[in-house]
mmCIF file of C-alpha atoms and ligand atoms in Angstrom:
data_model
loop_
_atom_site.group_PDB
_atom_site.id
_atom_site.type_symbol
_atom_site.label_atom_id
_atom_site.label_comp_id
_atom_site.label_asym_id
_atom_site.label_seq_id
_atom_site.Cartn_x
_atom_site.Cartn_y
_atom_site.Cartn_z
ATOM 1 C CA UNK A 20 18.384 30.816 12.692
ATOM 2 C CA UNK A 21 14.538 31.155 12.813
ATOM 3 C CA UNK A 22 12.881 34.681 13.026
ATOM 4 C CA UNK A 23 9.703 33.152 14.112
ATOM 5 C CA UNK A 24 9.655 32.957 17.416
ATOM 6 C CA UNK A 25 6.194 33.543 20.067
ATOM 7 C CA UNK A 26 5.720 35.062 23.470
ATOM 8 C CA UNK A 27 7.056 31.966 25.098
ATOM 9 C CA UNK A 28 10.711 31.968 23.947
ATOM 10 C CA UNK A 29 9.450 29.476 21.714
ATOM 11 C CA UNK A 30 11.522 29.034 17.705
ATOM 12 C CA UNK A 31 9.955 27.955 15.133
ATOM 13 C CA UNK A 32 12.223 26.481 12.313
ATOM 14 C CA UNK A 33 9.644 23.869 11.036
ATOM 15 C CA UNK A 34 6.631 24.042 8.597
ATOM 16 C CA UNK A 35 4.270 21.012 7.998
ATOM 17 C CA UNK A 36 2.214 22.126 4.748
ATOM 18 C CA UNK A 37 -0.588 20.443 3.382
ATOM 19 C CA UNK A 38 -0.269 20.475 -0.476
ATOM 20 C CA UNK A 39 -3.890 18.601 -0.460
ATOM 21 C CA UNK A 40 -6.728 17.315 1.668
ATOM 22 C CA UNK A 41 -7.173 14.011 -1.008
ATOM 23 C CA UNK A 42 -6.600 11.077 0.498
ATOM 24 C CA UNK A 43 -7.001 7.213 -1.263
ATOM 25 C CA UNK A 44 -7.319 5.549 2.243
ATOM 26 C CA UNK A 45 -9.857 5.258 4.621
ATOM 27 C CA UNK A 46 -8.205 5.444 8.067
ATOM 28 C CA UNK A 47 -11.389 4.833 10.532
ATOM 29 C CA UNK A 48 -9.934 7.324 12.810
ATOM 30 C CA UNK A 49 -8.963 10.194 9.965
ATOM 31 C CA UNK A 50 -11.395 9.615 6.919
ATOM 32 C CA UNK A 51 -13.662 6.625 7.339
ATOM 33 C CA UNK A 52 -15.439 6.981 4.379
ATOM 34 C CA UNK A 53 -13.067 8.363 2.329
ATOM 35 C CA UNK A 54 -12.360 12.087 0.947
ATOM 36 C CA UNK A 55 -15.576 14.013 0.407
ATOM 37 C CA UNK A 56 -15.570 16.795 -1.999
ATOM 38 C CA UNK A 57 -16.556 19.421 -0.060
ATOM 39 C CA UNK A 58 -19.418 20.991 -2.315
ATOM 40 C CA UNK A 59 -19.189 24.200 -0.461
ATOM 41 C CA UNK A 60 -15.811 25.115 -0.835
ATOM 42 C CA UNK A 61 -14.585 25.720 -4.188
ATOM 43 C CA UNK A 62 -11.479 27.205 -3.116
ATOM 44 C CA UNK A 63 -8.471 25.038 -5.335
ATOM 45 C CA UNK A 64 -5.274 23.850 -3.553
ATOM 46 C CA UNK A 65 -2.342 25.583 -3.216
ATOM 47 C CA UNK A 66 -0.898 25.759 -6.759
ATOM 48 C CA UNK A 67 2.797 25.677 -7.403
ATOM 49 C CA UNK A 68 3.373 29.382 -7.731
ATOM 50 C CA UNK A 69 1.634 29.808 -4.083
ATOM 51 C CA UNK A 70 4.219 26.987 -2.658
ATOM 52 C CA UNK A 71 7.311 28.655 -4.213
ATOM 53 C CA UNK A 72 5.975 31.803 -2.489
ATOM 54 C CA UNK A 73 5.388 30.243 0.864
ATOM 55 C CA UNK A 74 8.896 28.552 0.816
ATOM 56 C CA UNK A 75 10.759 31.914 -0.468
ATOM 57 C CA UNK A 76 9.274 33.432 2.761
ATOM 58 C CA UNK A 77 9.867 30.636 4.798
ATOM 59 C CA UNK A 78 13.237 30.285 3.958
ATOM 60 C CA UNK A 79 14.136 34.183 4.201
ATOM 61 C CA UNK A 80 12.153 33.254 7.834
ATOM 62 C CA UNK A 81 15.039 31.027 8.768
ATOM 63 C CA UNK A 82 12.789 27.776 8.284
ATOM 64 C CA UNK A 83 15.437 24.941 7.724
ATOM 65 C CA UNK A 84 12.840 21.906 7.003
ATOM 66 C CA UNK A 85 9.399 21.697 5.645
ATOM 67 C CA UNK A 86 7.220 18.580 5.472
ATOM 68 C CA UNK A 87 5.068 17.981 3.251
ATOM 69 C CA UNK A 88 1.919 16.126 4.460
ATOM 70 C CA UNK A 89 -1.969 15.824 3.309
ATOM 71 C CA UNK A 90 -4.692 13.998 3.017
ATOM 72 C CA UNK A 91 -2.232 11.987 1.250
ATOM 73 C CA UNK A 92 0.547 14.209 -0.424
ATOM 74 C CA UNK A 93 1.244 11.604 -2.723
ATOM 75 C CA UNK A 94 -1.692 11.755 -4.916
ATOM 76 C CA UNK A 95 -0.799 15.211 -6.002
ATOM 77 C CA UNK A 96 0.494 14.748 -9.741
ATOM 78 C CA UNK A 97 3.275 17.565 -9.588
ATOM 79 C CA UNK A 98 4.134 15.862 -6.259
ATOM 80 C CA UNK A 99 7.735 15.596 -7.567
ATOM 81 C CA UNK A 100 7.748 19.178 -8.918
ATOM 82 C CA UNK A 101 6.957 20.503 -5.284
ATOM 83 C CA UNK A 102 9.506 18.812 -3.694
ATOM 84 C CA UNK A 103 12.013 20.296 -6.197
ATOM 85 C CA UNK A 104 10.463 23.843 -5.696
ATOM 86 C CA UNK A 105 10.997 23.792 -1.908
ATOM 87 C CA UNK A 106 14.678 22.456 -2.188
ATOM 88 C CA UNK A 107 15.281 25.149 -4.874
ATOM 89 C CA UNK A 108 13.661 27.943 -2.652
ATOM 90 C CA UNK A 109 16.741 27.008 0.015
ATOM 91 C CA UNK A 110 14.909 25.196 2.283
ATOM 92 C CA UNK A 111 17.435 22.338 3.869
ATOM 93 C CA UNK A 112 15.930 19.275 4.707
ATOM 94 C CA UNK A 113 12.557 18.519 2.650
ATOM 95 C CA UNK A 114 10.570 15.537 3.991
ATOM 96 C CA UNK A 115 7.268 13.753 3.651
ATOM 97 C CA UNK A 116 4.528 12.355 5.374
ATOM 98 C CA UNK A 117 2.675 9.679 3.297
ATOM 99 C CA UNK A 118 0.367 6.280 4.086
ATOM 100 C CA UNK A 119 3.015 4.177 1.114
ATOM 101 C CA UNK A 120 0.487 3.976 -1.411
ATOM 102 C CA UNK A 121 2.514 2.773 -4.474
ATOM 103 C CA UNK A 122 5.635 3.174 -1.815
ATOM 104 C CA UNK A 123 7.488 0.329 -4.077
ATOM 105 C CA UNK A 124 6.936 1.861 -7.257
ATOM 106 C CA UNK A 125 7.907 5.342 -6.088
ATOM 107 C CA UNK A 126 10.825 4.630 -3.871
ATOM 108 C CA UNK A 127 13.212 5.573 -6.623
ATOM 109 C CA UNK A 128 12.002 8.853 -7.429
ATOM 110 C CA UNK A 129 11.824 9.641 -4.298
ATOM 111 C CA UNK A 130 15.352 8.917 -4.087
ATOM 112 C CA UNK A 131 16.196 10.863 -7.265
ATOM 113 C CA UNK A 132 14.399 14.116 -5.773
ATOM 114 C CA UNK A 133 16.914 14.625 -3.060
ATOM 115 C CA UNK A 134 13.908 14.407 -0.313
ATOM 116 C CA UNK A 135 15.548 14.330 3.140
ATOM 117 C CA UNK A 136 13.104 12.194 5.306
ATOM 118 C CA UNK A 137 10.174 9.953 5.416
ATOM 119 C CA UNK A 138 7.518 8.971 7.555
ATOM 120 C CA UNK A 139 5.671 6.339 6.527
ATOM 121 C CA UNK A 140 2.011 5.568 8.665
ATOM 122 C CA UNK A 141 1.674 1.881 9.240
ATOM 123 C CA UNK A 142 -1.155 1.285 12.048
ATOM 124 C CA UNK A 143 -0.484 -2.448 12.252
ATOM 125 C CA UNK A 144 2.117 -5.534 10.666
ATOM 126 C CA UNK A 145 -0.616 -7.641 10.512
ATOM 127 C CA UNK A 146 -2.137 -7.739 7.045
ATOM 128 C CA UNK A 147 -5.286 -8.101 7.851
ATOM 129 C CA UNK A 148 -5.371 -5.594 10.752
ATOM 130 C CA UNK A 149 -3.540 -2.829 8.215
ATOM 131 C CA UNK A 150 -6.866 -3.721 5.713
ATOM 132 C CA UNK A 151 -9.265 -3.293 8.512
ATOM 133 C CA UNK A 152 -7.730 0.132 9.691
ATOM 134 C CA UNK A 153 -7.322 1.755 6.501
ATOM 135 C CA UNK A 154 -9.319 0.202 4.295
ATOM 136 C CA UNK A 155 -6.660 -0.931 2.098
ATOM 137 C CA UNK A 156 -5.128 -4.646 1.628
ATOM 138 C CA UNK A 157 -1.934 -2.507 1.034
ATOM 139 C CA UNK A 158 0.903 -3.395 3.479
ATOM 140 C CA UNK A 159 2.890 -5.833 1.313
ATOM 141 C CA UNK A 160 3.476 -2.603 -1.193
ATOM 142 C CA UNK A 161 4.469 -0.278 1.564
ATOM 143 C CA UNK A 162 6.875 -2.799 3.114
ATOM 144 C CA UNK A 163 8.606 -3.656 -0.107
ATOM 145 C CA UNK A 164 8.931 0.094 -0.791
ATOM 146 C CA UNK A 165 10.717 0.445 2.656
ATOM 147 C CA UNK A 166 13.386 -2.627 1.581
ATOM 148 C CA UNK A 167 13.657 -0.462 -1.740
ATOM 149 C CA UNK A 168 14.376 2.355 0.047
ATOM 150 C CA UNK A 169 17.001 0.745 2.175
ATOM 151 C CA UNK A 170 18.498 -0.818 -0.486
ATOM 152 C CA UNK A 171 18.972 2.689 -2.318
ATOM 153 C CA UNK A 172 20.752 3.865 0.717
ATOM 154 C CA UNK A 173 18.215 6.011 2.039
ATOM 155 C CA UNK A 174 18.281 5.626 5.541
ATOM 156 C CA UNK A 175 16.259 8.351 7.350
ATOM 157 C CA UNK A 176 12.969 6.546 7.485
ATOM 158 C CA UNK A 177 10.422 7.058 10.603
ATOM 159 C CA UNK A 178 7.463 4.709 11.135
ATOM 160 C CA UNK A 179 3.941 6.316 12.569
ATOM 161 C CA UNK A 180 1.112 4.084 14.426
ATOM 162 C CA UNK A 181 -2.014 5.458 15.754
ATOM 163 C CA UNK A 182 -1.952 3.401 19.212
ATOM 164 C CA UNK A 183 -5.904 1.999 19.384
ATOM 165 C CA UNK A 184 -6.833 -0.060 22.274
ATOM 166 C CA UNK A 185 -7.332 -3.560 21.528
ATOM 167 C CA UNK A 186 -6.654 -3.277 17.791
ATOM 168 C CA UNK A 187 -2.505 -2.781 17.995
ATOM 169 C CA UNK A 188 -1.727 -2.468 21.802
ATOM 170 C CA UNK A 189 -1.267 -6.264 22.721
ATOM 171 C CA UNK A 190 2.214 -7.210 23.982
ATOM 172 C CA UNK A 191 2.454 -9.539 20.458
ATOM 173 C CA UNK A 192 2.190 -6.183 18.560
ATOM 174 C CA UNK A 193 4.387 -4.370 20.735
ATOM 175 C CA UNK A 194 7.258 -7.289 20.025
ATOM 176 C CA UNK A 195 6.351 -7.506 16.243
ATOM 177 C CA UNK A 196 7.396 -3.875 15.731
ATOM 178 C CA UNK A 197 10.729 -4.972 18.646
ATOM 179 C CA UNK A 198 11.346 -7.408 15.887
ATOM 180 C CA UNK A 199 10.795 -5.341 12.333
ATOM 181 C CA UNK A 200 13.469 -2.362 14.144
ATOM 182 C CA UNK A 201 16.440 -5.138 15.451
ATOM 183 C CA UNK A 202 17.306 -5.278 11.854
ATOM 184 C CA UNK A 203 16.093 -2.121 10.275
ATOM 185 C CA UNK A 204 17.134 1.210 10.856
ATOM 186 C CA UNK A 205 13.627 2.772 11.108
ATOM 187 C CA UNK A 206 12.090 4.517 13.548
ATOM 188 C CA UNK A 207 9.143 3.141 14.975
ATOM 189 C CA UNK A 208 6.492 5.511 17.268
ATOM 190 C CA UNK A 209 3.412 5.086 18.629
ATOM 191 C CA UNK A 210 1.130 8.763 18.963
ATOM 192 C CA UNK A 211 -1.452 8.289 20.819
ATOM 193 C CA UNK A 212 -5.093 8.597 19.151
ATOM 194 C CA UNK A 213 -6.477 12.599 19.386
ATOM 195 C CA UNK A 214 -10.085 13.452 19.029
ATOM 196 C CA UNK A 215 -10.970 15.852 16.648
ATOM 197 C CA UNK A 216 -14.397 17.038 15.309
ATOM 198 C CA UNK A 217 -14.845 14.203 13.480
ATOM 199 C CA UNK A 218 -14.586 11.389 15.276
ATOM 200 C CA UNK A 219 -16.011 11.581 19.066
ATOM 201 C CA UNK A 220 -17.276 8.013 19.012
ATOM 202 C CA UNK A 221 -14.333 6.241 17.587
ATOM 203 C CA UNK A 222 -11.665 8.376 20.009
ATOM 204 C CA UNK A 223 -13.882 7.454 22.451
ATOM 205 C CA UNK A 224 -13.767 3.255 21.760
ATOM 206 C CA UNK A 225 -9.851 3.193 20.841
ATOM 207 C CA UNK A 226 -8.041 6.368 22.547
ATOM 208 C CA UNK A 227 -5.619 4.728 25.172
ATOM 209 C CA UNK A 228 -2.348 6.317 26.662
ATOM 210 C CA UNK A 229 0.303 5.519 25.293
ATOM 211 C CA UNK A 230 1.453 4.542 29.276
ATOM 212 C CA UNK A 231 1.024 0.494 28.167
ATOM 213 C CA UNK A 232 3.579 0.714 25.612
ATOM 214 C CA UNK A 233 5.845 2.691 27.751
ATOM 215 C CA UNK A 234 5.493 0.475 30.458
ATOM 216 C CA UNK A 235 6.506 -2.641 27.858
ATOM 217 C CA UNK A 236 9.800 -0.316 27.228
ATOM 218 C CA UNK A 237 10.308 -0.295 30.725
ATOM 219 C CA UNK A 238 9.725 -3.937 31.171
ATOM 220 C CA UNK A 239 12.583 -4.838 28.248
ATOM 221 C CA UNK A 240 14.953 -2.538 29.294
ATOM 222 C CA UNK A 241 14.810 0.071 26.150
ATOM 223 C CA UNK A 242 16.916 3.520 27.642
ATOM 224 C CA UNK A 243 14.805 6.639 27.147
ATOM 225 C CA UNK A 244 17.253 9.244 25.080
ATOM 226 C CA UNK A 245 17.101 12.789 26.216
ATOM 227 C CA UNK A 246 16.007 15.568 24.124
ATOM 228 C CA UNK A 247 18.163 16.364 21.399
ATOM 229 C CA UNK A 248 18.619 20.218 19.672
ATOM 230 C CA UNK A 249 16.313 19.453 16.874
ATOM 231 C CA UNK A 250 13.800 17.074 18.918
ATOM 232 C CA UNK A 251 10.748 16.703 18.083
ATOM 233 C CA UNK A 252 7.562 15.952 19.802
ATOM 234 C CA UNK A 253 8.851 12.160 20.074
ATOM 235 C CA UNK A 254 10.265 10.398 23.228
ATOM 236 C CA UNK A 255 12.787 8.244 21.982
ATOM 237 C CA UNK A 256 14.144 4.773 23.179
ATOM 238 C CA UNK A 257 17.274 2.997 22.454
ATOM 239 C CA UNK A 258 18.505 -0.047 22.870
ATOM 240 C CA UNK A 259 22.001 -1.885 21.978
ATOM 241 C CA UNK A 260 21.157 -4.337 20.289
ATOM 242 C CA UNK A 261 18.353 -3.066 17.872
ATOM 243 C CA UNK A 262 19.114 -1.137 14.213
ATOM 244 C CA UNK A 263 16.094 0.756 15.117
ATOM 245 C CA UNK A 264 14.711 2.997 17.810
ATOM 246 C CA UNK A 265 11.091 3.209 19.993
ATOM 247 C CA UNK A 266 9.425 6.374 19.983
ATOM 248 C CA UNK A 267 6.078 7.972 21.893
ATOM 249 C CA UNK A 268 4.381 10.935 20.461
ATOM 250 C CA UNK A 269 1.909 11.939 23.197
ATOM 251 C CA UNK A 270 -0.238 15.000 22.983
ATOM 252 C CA UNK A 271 -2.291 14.887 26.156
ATOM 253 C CA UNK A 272 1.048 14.803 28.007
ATOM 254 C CA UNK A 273 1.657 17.735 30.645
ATOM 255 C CA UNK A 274 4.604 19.058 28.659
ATOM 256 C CA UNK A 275 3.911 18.134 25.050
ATOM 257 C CA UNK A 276 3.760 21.817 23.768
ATOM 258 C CA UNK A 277 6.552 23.141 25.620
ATOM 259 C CA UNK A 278 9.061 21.887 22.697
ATOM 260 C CA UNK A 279 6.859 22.908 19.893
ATOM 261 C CA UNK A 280 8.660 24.070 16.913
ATOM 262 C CA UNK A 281 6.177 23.683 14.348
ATOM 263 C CA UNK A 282 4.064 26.071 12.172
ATOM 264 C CA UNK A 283 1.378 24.817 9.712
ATOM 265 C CA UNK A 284 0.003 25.262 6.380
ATOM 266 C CA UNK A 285 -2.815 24.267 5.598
ATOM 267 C CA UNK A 286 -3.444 23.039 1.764
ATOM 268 C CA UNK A 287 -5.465 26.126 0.851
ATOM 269 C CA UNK A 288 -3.560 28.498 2.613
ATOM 270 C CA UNK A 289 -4.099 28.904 5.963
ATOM 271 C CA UNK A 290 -1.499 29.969 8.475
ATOM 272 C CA UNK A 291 -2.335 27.971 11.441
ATOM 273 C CA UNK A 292 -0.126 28.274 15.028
ATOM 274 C CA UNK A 293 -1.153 24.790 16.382
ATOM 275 C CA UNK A 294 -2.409 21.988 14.895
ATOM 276 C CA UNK A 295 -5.677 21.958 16.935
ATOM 277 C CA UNK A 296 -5.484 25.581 18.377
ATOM 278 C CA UNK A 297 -8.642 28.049 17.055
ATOM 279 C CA UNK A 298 -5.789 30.357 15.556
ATOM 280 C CA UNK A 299 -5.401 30.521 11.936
ATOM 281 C CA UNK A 300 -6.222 32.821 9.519
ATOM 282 C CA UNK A 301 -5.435 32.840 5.548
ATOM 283 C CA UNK A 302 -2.235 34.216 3.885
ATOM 284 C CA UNK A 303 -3.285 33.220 0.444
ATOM 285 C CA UNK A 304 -4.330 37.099 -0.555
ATOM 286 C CA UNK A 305 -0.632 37.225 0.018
ATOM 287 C CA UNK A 306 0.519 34.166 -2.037
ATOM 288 C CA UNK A 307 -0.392 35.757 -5.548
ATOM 289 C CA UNK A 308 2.745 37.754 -6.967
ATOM 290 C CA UNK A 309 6.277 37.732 -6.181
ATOM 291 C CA UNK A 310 6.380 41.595 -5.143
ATOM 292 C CA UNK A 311 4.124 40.700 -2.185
ATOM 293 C CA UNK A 312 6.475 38.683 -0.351
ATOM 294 C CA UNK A 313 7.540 41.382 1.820
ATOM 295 C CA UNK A 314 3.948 42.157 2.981
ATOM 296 C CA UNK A 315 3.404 38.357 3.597
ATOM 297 C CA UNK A 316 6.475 38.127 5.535
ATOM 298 C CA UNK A 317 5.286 40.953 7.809
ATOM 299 C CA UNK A 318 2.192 39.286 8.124
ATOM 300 C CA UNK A 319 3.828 35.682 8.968
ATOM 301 C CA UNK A 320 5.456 37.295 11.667
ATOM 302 C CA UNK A 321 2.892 39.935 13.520
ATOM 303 C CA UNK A 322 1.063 36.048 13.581
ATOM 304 C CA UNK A 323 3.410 35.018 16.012
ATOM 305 C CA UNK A 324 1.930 36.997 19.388
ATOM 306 C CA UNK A 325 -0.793 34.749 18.902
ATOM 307 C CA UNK A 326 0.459 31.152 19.466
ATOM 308 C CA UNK A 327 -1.336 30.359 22.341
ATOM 309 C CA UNK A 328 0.667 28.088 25.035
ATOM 310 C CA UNK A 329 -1.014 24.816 24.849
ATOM 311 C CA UNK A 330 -3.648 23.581 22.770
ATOM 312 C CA UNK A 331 -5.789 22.707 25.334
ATOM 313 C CA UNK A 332 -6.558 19.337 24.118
ATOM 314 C CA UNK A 333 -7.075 18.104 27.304
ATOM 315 C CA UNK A 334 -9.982 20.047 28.184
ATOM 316 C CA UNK A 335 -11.731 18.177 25.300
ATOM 317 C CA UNK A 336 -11.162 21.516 22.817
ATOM 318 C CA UNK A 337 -10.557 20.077 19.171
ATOM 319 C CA UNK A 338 -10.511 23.977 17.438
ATOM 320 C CA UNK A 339 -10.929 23.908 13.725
ATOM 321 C CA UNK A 340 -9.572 20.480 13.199
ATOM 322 C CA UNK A 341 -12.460 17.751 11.966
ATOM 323 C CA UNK A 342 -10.110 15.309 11.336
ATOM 324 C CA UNK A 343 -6.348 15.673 10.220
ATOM 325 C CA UNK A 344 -6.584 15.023 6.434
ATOM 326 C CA UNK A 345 -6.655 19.026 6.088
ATOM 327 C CA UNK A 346 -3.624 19.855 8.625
ATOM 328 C CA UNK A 347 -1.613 16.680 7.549
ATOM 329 C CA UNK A 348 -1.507 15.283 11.143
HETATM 330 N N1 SAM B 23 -1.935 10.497 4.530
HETATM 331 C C1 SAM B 23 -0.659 10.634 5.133
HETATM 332 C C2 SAM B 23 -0.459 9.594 6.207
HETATM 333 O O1 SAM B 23 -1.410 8.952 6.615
HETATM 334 O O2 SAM B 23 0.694 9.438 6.630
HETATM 335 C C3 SAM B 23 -0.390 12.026 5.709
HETATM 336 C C4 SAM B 23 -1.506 12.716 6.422
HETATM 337 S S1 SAM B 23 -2.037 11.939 7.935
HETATM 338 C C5 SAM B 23 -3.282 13.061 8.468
HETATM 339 C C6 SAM B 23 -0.632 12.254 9.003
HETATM 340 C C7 SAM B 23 -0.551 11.401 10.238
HETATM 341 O O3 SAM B 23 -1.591 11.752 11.113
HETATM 342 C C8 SAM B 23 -0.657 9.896 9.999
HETATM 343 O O4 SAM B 23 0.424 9.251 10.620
HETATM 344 C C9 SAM B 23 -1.944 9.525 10.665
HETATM 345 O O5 SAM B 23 -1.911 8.213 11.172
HETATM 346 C C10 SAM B 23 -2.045 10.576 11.754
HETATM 347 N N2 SAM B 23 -3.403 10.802 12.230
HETATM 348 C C11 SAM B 23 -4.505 11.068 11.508
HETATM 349 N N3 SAM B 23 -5.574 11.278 12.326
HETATM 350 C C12 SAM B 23 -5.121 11.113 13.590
HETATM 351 C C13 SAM B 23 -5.730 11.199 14.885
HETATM 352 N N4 SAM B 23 -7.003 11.487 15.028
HETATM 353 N N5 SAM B 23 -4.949 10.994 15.962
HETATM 354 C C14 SAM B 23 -3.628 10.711 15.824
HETATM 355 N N6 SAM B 23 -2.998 10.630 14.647
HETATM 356 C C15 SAM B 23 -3.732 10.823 13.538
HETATM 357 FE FE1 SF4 B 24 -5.565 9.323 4.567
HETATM 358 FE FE2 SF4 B 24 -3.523 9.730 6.169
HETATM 359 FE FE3 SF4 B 24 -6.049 10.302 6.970
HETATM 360 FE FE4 SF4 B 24 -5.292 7.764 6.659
HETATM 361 S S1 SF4 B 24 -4.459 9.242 8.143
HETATM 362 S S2 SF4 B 24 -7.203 8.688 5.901
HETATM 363 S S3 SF4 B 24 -3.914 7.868 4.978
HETATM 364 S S4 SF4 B 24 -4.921 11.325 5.396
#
């Protein structure tokens, strides 16, 4: 059971940590021209010593999954090691969060490292569409690396699109996705586009609720499935006659927060409470021998009283985040 809990009853028995802010895409919403090195910081990532810490803690803290996210977590070289280090520090269900770059090449390893979960970002079926989003003429890769994964058994795949008006919210879209989930067993969700530092202009031309594609569940009869225990943020959909399920991830929605379960690390180790809240503050002093895992438990959990109730999104705050290639989305 998780220790971490806030003034709000809240339980927190999730960790999304960034092991880098690198990313080899160019999502317009995320990183439109690519990762910048960032002259002024020189501060390195979090090295594999500091990620065995963090999970030790983490795992005395009653966390149960981590996922690992980015920029893109992929292009880390010890990728595979880190994976191994958080299943070896106890923690139960390891999973990733990557844009499928190489996804055919890799699907085996990925099999091989006992990872419990993907979710694999794919903005758009259409080939063309994909390029123009991310930059990348890439899809064909990332769809044969789903078949290999579902051909080596592994069946706990989730699909994420970034719902942008006019680009993937026509009804054809909607029913090309309908189609790709009647015979896979994926999970397919839409979250809806959030502003962040970064990109004003483009949330402005392409943020659209994510009420059209509800209404085209509606319309087609999909059955929305009530929270489970270990929900997430996603509303889910089911229908009888599809392998695969619907799903909404909306953040402007009244009650979005009120289910939170999720802390964040951020790939140079920050502790943040929310992805876009203006509370975070470094634990890496703390990440530097094993006889300091005490103190940085202590200091993991005095964090807590701070997780505000909301993030306030709404009210057009974005906190720290400039875009999500440094919180991993
Ligand atoms: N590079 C990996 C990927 O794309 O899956 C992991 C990091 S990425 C920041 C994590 C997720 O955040 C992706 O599904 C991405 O589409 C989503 N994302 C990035 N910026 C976003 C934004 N402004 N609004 C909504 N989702 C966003
Ligand atoms: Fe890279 Fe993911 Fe951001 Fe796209 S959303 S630019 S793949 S970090």
């Amino acid at each position: 059971m998780s220790l971490l809990q806030d003034n709000f009853g809240r339980k927190f028995p999730y960790i999304r940590m960034s092991i880098t802010d690198v990313c080899n895409f160019k999502c317009g919403y995320c990183l439109p021209n690519g990762y910048q090195v960032d002259k002024s910081d020189n501060r390195k990532f979090l090295h594999l010593d500091e990620i065995r810490r963090l999970a030790i803690v983490f795992s005395k803290l009653g966390v149960s999954k981590i996922r690992i996210t980015g920029g893109e977590p992929t292009v880390r070289k010890d990728f595979f090691e880190i994976i191994k280090i958080l299943k070896d520090a106890g923690i139960k269900k390891v999973t990733i969060t990557t844009n499928g770059y190489h996804l055919d090449k890799k699907a085996q390893m990925l099999v091989n490292s006992g990872l419990n979960g993907i979710n694999i970002s794919i903005d758009s079926l259409d080939r063309n569409t994909f390029k123009t989003i991310t930059g990348h003429d890439r899809l064909p890769e990332i769809l044969r690396g789903i078949q290999n994964l579902q051909d080596l058994n592994f069946d706990n795949i989730k699909i994420n699109a970034v719902l942008l008006k006019n680009i993937n919210t026509s009804e054809k879209d909607f029913d090309t996705w309908g189609n790709f989930i009647k015979k896979n067993k994926v999970d397919f969700r839409y979250i809806e586009l959030m502003r962040t530092g970064d990109n004003l202009n483009y949330f402005n031309k392409y943020h659209v609720s994510s009420k059209i594609f509800k209404e085209y569940l509606d319309k087609n009869n999909w059955i929305y499935q009530t929270f489970g225990k270990d929900a997430g943020p996603s509303l889910n959909y089911i229908n009888p006659h599809y392998e695969g399920k619907f799903g909404i991830i909306a953040p402007y929605s009244k009650d979005f927060c009120k289910t939170c379960n999720r802390l964040r690390i951020t790939s140079r180790g920050d502790l943040r409470l929310c992805l876009f809240g203006n509370t975070g503050i470094s634990i890496r002093h703390l990440l530097q021998k094993d006889d300091q895992i005490q103190e940085l438990q202590d200091l993991i959990l005095g964090q807590m009283k701070f997780k505000k109730e909301s993030h306030y999104l709404e009210l057009g705050e974005t906190g720290l985040t400039e875009n999500l290639s440094t919180t991993g989305g």
